[in-house]
PDB file of C-alpha atoms and ligand atoms in Angstrom:
ATOM      1  CA  MET A   1     -72.597 209.964 100.188  1.00  0.00           C
ATOM      2  CA  ARG A   2     -70.755 213.014 101.465  1.00  0.00           C
ATOM      3  CA  LEU A   3     -70.567 213.439 105.212  1.00  0.00           C
ATOM      4  CA  ASN A   4     -68.869 216.811 105.572  1.00  0.00           C
ATOM      5  CA  SER A   5     -70.422 220.096 106.671  1.00  0.00           C
ATOM      6  CA  GLN A   6     -72.063 220.528 103.255  1.00  0.00           C
ATOM      7  CA  SER A   7     -73.631 217.090 103.326  1.00  0.00           C
ATOM      8  CA  PRO A   8     -77.215 216.671 102.097  1.00  0.00           C
ATOM      9  CA  LEU A   9     -77.932 215.121 105.520  1.00  0.00           C
ATOM     10  CA  ARG A  10     -77.207 218.419 107.208  1.00  0.00           C
ATOM     11  CA  LEU A  11     -78.910 220.630 104.613  1.00  0.00           C
ATOM     12  CA  GLN A  12     -82.069 218.549 104.637  1.00  0.00           C
ATOM     13  CA  ALA A  13     -82.197 218.558 108.443  1.00  0.00           C
ATOM     14  CA  GLN A  14     -82.098 222.354 108.582  1.00  0.00           C
ATOM     15  CA  THR A  15     -85.055 222.999 106.265  1.00  0.00           C
ATOM     16  CA  PRO A  16     -87.931 222.769 108.817  1.00  0.00           C
ATOM     17  CA  LEU A  17     -86.009 224.898 111.305  1.00  0.00           C
ATOM     18  CA  LEU A  18     -85.504 227.633 108.720  1.00  0.00           C
ATOM     19  CA  ARG A  19     -89.173 227.459 107.752  1.00  0.00           C
ATOM     20  CA  TRP A  20     -90.358 228.102 111.328  1.00  0.00           C
ATOM     21  CA  LEU A  21     -87.862 230.936 111.745  1.00  0.00           C
ATOM     22  CA  ALA A  22     -88.995 232.514 108.474  1.00  0.00           C
ATOM     23  CA  HIS A  23     -92.587 232.785 109.766  1.00  0.00           C
ATOM     24  CA  GLU A  24     -93.869 236.263 110.555  1.00  0.00           C
ATOM     25  CA  PRO A  25     -93.680 236.363 113.559  1.00  0.00           C
ATOM     26  CA  PRO A  26     -91.156 233.489 113.848  1.00  0.00           C
ATOM     27  CA  ASP A  27     -92.612 230.359 115.492  1.00  0.00           C
ATOM     28  CA  LEU A  28     -89.979 229.887 118.162  1.00  0.00           C
ATOM     29  CA  ASP A  29     -91.555 226.882 119.876  1.00  0.00           C
ATOM     30  CA  ARG A  30     -91.631 224.912 116.660  1.00  0.00           C
ATOM     31  CA  ALA A  31     -88.159 226.143 115.703  1.00  0.00           C
ATOM     32  CA  ARG A  32     -86.855 224.987 119.085  1.00  0.00           C
ATOM     33  CA  ALA A  33     -88.454 221.562 118.618  1.00  0.00           C
ATOM     34  CA  ALA A  34     -86.989 221.318 115.097  1.00  0.00           C
ATOM     35  CA  ALA A  35     -83.537 222.261 116.438  1.00  0.00           C
ATOM     36  CA  ALA A  36     -83.790 219.572 119.134  1.00  0.00           C
ATOM     37  CA  ARG A  37     -84.651 216.973 116.482  1.00  0.00           C
ATOM     38  CA  ILE A  38     -81.687 218.032 114.353  1.00  0.00           C
ATOM     39  CA  GLU A  39     -79.382 217.688 117.337  1.00  0.00           C
ATOM     40  CA  GLN A  40     -80.732 214.234 118.169  1.00  0.00           C
ATOM     41  CA  ASP A  41     -80.435 212.999 114.559  1.00  0.00           C
ATOM     42  CA  ALA A  42     -76.968 214.524 114.229  1.00  0.00           C
ATOM     43  CA  ASN A  43     -75.741 212.841 117.408  1.00  0.00           C
ATOM     44  CA  ARG A  44     -76.986 209.456 116.292  1.00  0.00           C
ATOM     45  CA  ALA A  45     -75.511 209.921 112.814  1.00  0.00           C
ATOM     46  CA  ALA A  46     -72.202 211.044 114.331  1.00  0.00           C
ATOM     47  CA  ASP A  47     -72.054 207.884 116.468  1.00  0.00           C
ATOM     48  CA  VAL A  48     -72.647 205.674 113.445  1.00  0.00           C
ATOM     49  CA  ILE A  49     -70.096 207.560 111.348  1.00  0.00           C
ATOM     50  CA  SER A  50     -67.407 207.511 114.001  1.00  0.00           C
ATOM     51  CA  SER A  51     -67.762 203.783 114.570  1.00  0.00           C
ATOM     52  CA  LEU A  52     -67.588 203.175 110.802  1.00  0.00           C
ATOM     53  CA  GLN A  53     -64.520 205.421 110.588  1.00  0.00           C
ATOM     54  CA  SER A  54     -62.765 203.621 113.402  1.00  0.00           C
ATOM     55  CA  PHE A  55     -63.466 200.340 111.648  1.00  0.00           C
ATOM     56  CA  TYR A  56     -61.953 201.549 108.376  1.00  0.00           C
ATOM     57  CA  ARG A  57     -58.918 202.994 110.181  1.00  0.00           C
ATOM     58  CA  THR A  58     -58.021 199.939 112.190  1.00  0.00           C
ATOM     59  CA  GLY A  59     -59.554 197.200 110.071  1.00  0.00           C
ATOM     60  CA  ILE A  60     -60.521 195.502 113.322  1.00  0.00           C
ATOM     61  CA  PRO A  61     -64.258 195.073 113.770  1.00  0.00           C
ATOM     62  CA  THR A  62     -65.568 196.073 117.187  1.00  0.00           C
ATOM     63  CA  LYS A  63     -66.178 193.094 119.376  1.00  0.00           C
ATOM     64  CA  ARG A  64     -69.380 191.100 119.374  1.00  0.00           C
ATOM     65  CA  GLN A  65     -71.892 192.089 122.021  1.00  0.00           C
ATOM     66  CA  SER A  66     -75.597 191.953 122.698  1.00  0.00           C
ATOM     67  CA  VAL A  67     -77.236 194.333 120.190  1.00  0.00           C
ATOM     68  CA  ASP A  68     -80.721 195.468 119.276  1.00  0.00           C
ATOM     69  CA  LEU A  69     -81.153 195.074 115.500  1.00  0.00           C
ATOM     70  CA  LYS A  70     -84.254 197.308 115.475  1.00  0.00           C
ATOM     71  CA  GLU A  71     -82.182 200.143 116.905  1.00  0.00           C
ATOM     72  CA  ILE A  72     -79.454 199.705 114.272  1.00  0.00           C
ATOM     73  CA  ILE A  73     -82.033 199.632 111.453  1.00  0.00           C
ATOM     74  CA  GLY A  74     -83.458 202.879 112.865  1.00  0.00           C
ATOM     75  CA  GLU A  75     -80.011 204.520 112.949  1.00  0.00           C
ATOM     76  CA  MET A  76     -79.173 203.526 109.399  1.00  0.00           C
ATOM     77  CA  THR A  77     -82.562 204.780 108.181  1.00  0.00           C
ATOM     78  CA  ILE A  78     -81.835 208.184 109.728  1.00  0.00           C
ATOM     79  CA  LEU A  79     -78.329 208.222 108.300  1.00  0.00           C
ATOM     80  CA  LEU A  80     -79.569 207.500 104.772  1.00  0.00           C
ATOM     81  CA  ARG A  81     -82.795 209.501 104.976  1.00  0.00           C
ATOM     82  CA  ALA A  82     -81.487 212.556 103.117  1.00  0.00           C
ATOM     83  CA  GLU A  83     -80.003 210.360 100.392  1.00  0.00           C
ATOM     84  CA  ALA A  84     -83.329 208.522 100.011  1.00  0.00           C
ATOM     85  CA  GLU A  85     -85.403 211.700  99.990  1.00  0.00           C
ATOM     86  CA  ARG A  86     -83.146 213.286  97.405  1.00  0.00           C
ATOM     87  CA  TYR A  87     -84.294 210.598  94.975  1.00  0.00           C
ATOM     88  CA  ALA A  88     -87.965 210.609  96.072  1.00  0.00           C
ATOM     89  CA  ILE A  89     -87.628 207.287  97.881  1.00  0.00           C
ATOM     90  CA  ALA A  90     -89.904 206.559 100.848  1.00  0.00           C
ATOM     91  CA  THR A  91     -88.512 204.237 103.539  1.00  0.00           C
ATOM     92  CA  HIS A  92     -90.714 201.822 105.512  1.00  0.00           C
ATOM     93  CA  GLN A  93     -89.951 199.436 108.340  1.00  0.00           C
ATOM     94  CA  GLU A  94     -91.744 196.298 109.454  1.00  0.00           C
ATOM     95  CA  ILE A  95     -89.950 195.010 112.514  1.00  0.00           C
ATOM     96  CA  ASP A  96     -91.315 192.153 114.638  1.00  0.00           C
ATOM     97  CA  VAL A  97     -92.223 193.425 118.077  1.00  0.00           C
ATOM     98  CA  CYS A  98     -90.641 190.415 119.730  1.00  0.00           C
ATOM     99  CA  LEU A  99     -87.422 190.435 117.711  1.00  0.00           C
ATOM    100  CA  PRO A 100     -84.701 188.785 119.829  1.00  0.00           C
ATOM    101  CA  ARG A 101     -81.372 190.501 120.411  1.00  0.00           C
ATOM    102  CA  LEU A 102     -78.321 189.474 118.383  1.00  0.00           C
ATOM    103  CA  PHE A 103     -74.806 188.749 119.586  1.00  0.00           C
ATOM    104  CA  ALA A 104     -72.899 190.680 116.937  1.00  0.00           C
ATOM    105  CA  SER A 105     -70.613 193.565 116.110  1.00  0.00           C
ATOM    106  CA  ARG A 106     -72.618 196.767 115.799  1.00  0.00           C
ATOM    107  CA  VAL A 107     -70.258 198.088 113.093  1.00  0.00           C
ATOM    108  CA  GLN A 108     -70.605 194.945 111.011  1.00  0.00           C
ATOM    109  CA  LEU A 109     -74.407 195.121 111.200  1.00  0.00           C
ATOM    110  CA  GLN A 110     -74.198 198.769 110.146  1.00  0.00           C
ATOM    111  CA  GLN A 111     -72.038 197.778 107.190  1.00  0.00           C
ATOM    112  CA  ILE A 112     -74.420 195.052 106.048  1.00  0.00           C
ATOM    113  CA  LEU A 113     -77.419 197.379 106.228  1.00  0.00           C
ATOM    114  CA  MET A 114     -75.547 200.294 104.668  1.00  0.00           C
ATOM    115  CA  ASN A 115     -74.503 198.173 101.666  1.00  0.00           C
ATOM    116  CA  LEU A 116     -78.000 196.773 101.074  1.00  0.00           C
ATOM    117  CA  MET A 117     -79.799 200.071 101.662  1.00  0.00           C
ATOM    118  CA  LEU A 118     -77.430 202.066  99.428  1.00  0.00           C
ATOM    119  CA  ASN A 119     -77.850 199.475  96.673  1.00  0.00           C
ATOM    120  CA  ALA A 120     -81.642 199.763  97.048  1.00  0.00           C
ATOM    121  CA  ILE A 121     -81.425 203.562  96.785  1.00  0.00           C
ATOM    122  CA  GLU A 122     -79.101 203.322  93.787  1.00  0.00           C
ATOM    123  CA  ALA A 123     -81.543 200.947  92.066  1.00  0.00           C
ATOM    124  CA  MET A 124     -84.289 203.607  92.343  1.00  0.00           C
ATOM    125  CA  LYS A 125     -82.279 206.736  91.539  1.00  0.00           C
ATOM    126  CA  ASP A 126     -84.007 207.368  88.221  1.00  0.00           C
ATOM    127  CA  THR A 127     -87.542 206.496  89.296  1.00  0.00           C
ATOM    128  CA  GLY A 128     -87.979 207.090  93.011  1.00  0.00           C
ATOM    129  CA  GLY A 129     -89.898 204.365  94.820  1.00  0.00           C
ATOM    130  CA  GLU A 130     -90.163 202.499  98.084  1.00  0.00           C
ATOM    131  CA  MET A 131     -87.537 200.867 100.265  1.00  0.00           C
ATOM    132  CA  THR A 132     -88.830 198.463 102.914  1.00  0.00           C
ATOM    133  CA  ILE A 133     -86.755 196.942 105.691  1.00  0.00           C
ATOM    134  CA  LYS A 134     -88.268 193.976 107.479  1.00  0.00           C
ATOM    135  CA  ALA A 135     -86.936 191.909 110.353  1.00  0.00           C
ATOM    136  CA  LYS A 136     -88.545 188.864 111.915  1.00  0.00           C
ATOM    137  CA  ILE A 137     -87.733 185.572 113.567  1.00  0.00           C
ATOM    138  CA  ASP A 138     -88.330 182.489 111.405  1.00  0.00           C
ATOM    139  CA  SER A 139     -89.490 179.014 112.411  1.00  0.00           C
ATOM    140  CA  ASN A 140     -85.854 177.858 112.877  1.00  0.00           C
ATOM    141  CA  GLY A 141     -85.175 180.610 115.391  1.00  0.00           C
ATOM    142  CA  LEU A 142     -83.067 182.612 112.927  1.00  0.00           C
ATOM    143  CA  VAL A 143     -83.450 186.357 112.620  1.00  0.00           C
ATOM    144  CA  VAL A 144     -84.271 187.167 108.974  1.00  0.00           C
ATOM    145  CA  THR A 145     -83.812 190.714 107.742  1.00  0.00           C
ATOM    146  CA  SER A 146     -84.774 191.892 104.276  1.00  0.00           C
ATOM    147  CA  VAL A 147     -84.294 195.062 102.294  1.00  0.00           C
ATOM    148  CA  SER A 148     -86.590 195.484  99.288  1.00  0.00           C
ATOM    149  CA  ASP A 149     -86.819 198.149  96.664  1.00  0.00           C
ATOM    150  CA  THR A 150     -89.026 198.936  93.684  1.00  0.00           C
ATOM    151  CA  GLY A 151     -86.088 199.739  91.416  1.00  0.00           C
ATOM    152  CA  VAL A 152     -84.457 198.330  88.290  1.00  0.00           C
ATOM    153  CA  GLY A 153     -84.592 194.728  89.516  1.00  0.00           C
ATOM    154  CA  LEU A 154     -82.330 191.735  88.907  1.00  0.00           C
ATOM    155  CA  ALA A 155     -82.033 189.477  85.888  1.00  0.00           C
ATOM    156  CA  ALA A 156     -82.206 185.811  86.943  1.00  0.00           C
ATOM    157  CA  GLU A 157     -78.849 185.039  85.283  1.00  0.00           C
ATOM    158  CA  ASN A 158     -77.115 187.703  87.432  1.00  0.00           C
ATOM    159  CA  ILE A 159     -78.419 186.615  90.795  1.00  0.00           C
ATOM    160  CA  GLU A 160     -75.285 184.760  91.912  1.00  0.00           C
ATOM    161  CA  ARG A 161     -72.791 186.881  90.005  1.00  0.00           C
ATOM    162  CA  ILE A 162     -73.748 190.047  91.894  1.00  0.00           C
ATOM    163  CA  PHE A 163     -71.984 188.654  94.976  1.00  0.00           C
ATOM    164  CA  ASP A 164     -68.688 188.190  93.092  1.00  0.00           C
ATOM    165  CA  PRO A 165     -65.834 190.558  93.919  1.00  0.00           C
ATOM    166  CA  PHE A 166     -65.661 193.566  91.561  1.00  0.00           C
ATOM    167  CA  HIS A 167     -68.910 192.688  89.798  1.00  0.00           C
ATOM    168  CA  THR A 168     -70.610 196.038  89.226  1.00  0.00           C
ATOM    169  CA  THR A 169     -72.979 197.557  86.688  1.00  0.00           C
ATOM    170  CA  LYS A 170     -72.411 201.109  87.997  1.00  0.00           C
ATOM    171  CA  PRO A 171     -69.975 203.587  86.441  1.00  0.00           C
ATOM    172  CA  GLN A 172     -68.606 204.513  89.900  1.00  0.00           C
ATOM    173  CA  GLY A 173     -69.244 201.117  91.525  1.00  0.00           C
ATOM    174  CA  THR A 174     -66.645 199.061  93.386  1.00  0.00           C
ATOM    175  CA  GLY A 175     -68.529 195.782  93.131  1.00  0.00           C
ATOM    176  CA  MET A 176     -67.377 194.985  96.674  1.00  0.00           C
ATOM    177  CA  GLY A 177     -70.497 195.853  98.703  1.00  0.00           C
ATOM    178  CA  LEU A 178     -72.248 192.518  98.339  1.00  0.00           C
ATOM    179  CA  THR A 179     -68.991 190.547  98.570  1.00  0.00           C
ATOM    180  CA  ILE A 180     -68.229 192.172 101.934  1.00  0.00           C
ATOM    181  CA  THR A 181     -71.831 191.727 103.049  1.00  0.00           C
ATOM    182  CA  ARG A 182     -71.722 188.010 102.254  1.00  0.00           C
ATOM    183  CA  SER A 183     -68.429 187.480 104.066  1.00  0.00           C
ATOM    184  CA  ILE A 184     -69.689 189.245 107.200  1.00  0.00           C
ATOM    185  CA  VAL A 185     -72.998 187.347 107.237  1.00  0.00           C
ATOM    186  CA  GLU A 186     -71.233 184.005 106.686  1.00  0.00           C
ATOM    187  CA  SER A 187     -68.799 184.736 109.535  1.00  0.00           C
ATOM    188  CA  TYR A 188     -71.890 184.502 111.802  1.00  0.00           C
ATOM    189  CA  GLY A 189     -73.027 181.263 110.177  1.00  0.00           C
ATOM    190  CA  GLY A 190     -75.769 183.174 108.343  1.00  0.00           C
ATOM    191  CA  ARG A 191     -76.802 183.330 104.704  1.00  0.00           C
ATOM    192  CA  VAL A 192     -77.508 186.188 102.283  1.00  0.00           C
ATOM    193  CA  TRP A 193     -79.439 185.905  99.031  1.00  0.00           C
ATOM    194  CA  ALA A 194     -81.402 187.980  96.530  1.00  0.00           C
ATOM    195  CA  ASN A 195     -84.775 187.576  94.796  1.00  0.00           C
ATOM    196  CA  PRO A 196     -86.411 189.521  92.009  1.00  0.00           C
ATOM    197  CA  ASN A 197     -89.781 190.863  93.247  1.00  0.00           C
ATOM    198  CA  GLN A 198     -93.166 189.876  91.787  1.00  0.00           C
ATOM    199  CA  GLY A 199     -93.550 193.517  90.836  1.00  0.00           C
ATOM    200  CA  PRO A 200     -90.645 195.886  90.106  1.00  0.00           C
ATOM    201  CA  GLY A 201     -87.401 195.722  92.066  1.00  0.00           C
ATOM    202  CA  ALA A 202     -85.466 193.232  94.149  1.00  0.00           C
ATOM    203  CA  THR A 203     -85.329 191.937  97.709  1.00  0.00           C
ATOM    204  CA  PHE A 204     -82.166 191.023  99.606  1.00  0.00           C
ATOM    205  CA  HIS A 205     -82.448 188.757 102.656  1.00  0.00           C
ATOM    206  CA  PHE A 206     -79.931 187.775 105.307  1.00  0.00           C
ATOM    207  CA  THR A 207     -80.143 185.503 108.323  1.00  0.00           C
ATOM    208  CA  LEU A 208     -78.272 185.771 111.588  1.00  0.00           C
ATOM    209  CA  PRO A 209     -78.495 183.557 114.648  1.00  0.00           C
ATOM    210  CA  ARG A 210     -80.262 185.053 117.671  1.00  0.00           C
ATOM    211  CA  GLU A 211     -78.358 185.728 120.868  1.00  0.00           C
ATOM    212  CA  THR A 212     -78.238 182.641 123.034  1.00  0.00           C
ATOM    213  CA  GLU A 213     -77.988 182.487 126.794  1.00  0.00           C
ATOM    214  CA  ALA A 214     -74.497 181.042 126.464  1.00  0.00           C
ATOM    215  CA  GLN A 215     -73.313 184.281 124.847  1.00  0.00           C
ATOM    216  CA  ILE A 216     -74.591 186.755 127.419  1.00  0.00           C
TER     217      ILE A 216
HETATM  218  N1  ADP B 301     -81.066 196.389  94.963  1.00  0.00           N
HETATM  219  C1  ADP B 301     -80.512 196.089  93.777  1.00  0.00           C
HETATM  220  N2  ADP B 301     -81.242 196.129  92.631  1.00  0.00           N
HETATM  221  C2  ADP B 301     -80.690 195.812  91.443  1.00  0.00           C
HETATM  222  N3  ADP B 301     -79.403 195.446  91.282  1.00  0.00           N
HETATM  223  C3  ADP B 301     -78.625 195.388  92.379  1.00  0.00           C
HETATM  224  C4  ADP B 301     -79.132 195.698  93.675  1.00  0.00           C
HETATM  225  N4  ADP B 301     -78.131 195.536  94.568  1.00  0.00           N
HETATM  226  C5  ADP B 301     -77.052 195.146  93.867  1.00  0.00           C
HETATM  227  N5  ADP B 301     -77.338 195.067  92.543  1.00  0.00           N
HETATM  228  C6  ADP B 301     -76.407 194.687  91.461  1.00  0.00           C
HETATM  229  O1  ADP B 301     -75.277 194.054  92.047  1.00  0.00           O
HETATM  230  C7  ADP B 301     -74.086 194.750  91.673  1.00  0.00           C
HETATM  231  C8  ADP B 301     -73.049 194.611  92.791  1.00  0.00           C
HETATM  232  O2  ADP B 301     -73.450 195.334  93.949  1.00  0.00           O
HETATM  233  P1  ADP B 301     -72.326 195.755  94.996  1.00  0.00           P
HETATM  234  O3  ADP B 301     -71.497 194.561  95.333  1.00  0.00           O
HETATM  235  O4  ADP B 301     -72.989 196.467  96.133  1.00  0.00           O
HETATM  236  O5  ADP B 301     -71.398 196.744  94.193  1.00  0.00           O
HETATM  237  P2  ADP B 301     -71.685 198.210  93.620  1.00  0.00           P
HETATM  238  O6  ADP B 301     -72.888 198.758  94.368  1.00  0.00           O
HETATM  239  O7  ADP B 301     -70.440 198.961  93.900  1.00  0.00           O
HETATM  240  O8  ADP B 301     -71.951 198.029  92.157  1.00  0.00           O
HETATM  241  C9  ADP B 301     -74.542 196.163  91.380  1.00  0.00           C
HETATM  242  O9  ADP B 301     -73.656 196.851  90.520  1.00  0.00           O
HETATM  243  C10 ADP B 301     -75.901 195.904  90.709  1.00  0.00           C
HETATM  244  O10 ADP B 301     -75.739 195.537  89.364  1.00  0.00           O
HETATM  245 MG1   MG B 302     -73.123 198.575  96.468  1.00  0.00          MG
END
């Protein structure tokens, strides 16, 4: 994903604005509303990008704090929206209304979601499809998040190997996304695993402990 001034994120965001301006006469109210949306999306994307950049520069994850997972899922969906739309992928969310907060590093949660969501998009590049992100609390009080796609799917014999360092089936792949994801999730005492779907595609799940009163 390119994140410079020519990025698909920016080009895609401008399209509705240009459409309203191209009207005869130009629809300025709608253009203004479209411009405000672009600014809002751009600010949120810029926040996510700058925190990811600072992580890669220093190598030190930001400290753990009380965070709203629903908000982070929303930010990552906006950040990857242009990439998803480019490949005709629709994104859906099913987030529990009473999802508890997590005590976690925002940047690490962004990394986990970015890795799983980019993999989902990459699995549907040739076909388009649906990406669904769900988050709920399970009966053990753990927060379970899943990212599913309707893409190429997983062969049963590869299901553990995909988490190995440098295991990739992509010409430009690093094979490190899932390795990093697993190490972050395990540093919270959580678990990450993958399932083939009943229909096409795969689902990745991870668990994280909810914020406890002791942590606040
Ligand atoms: N959603 C998915 N659907 C199908 N295969 C996947 C999916 N996510 C990961 N994989 C497989 O796991 C491999 C490792 O993924 P990852 O560690 O993120 O590295 P990379 O994306 O660089 O290949 C991928 O190359 C692919 O074969
Ligand atoms: Mg990857």
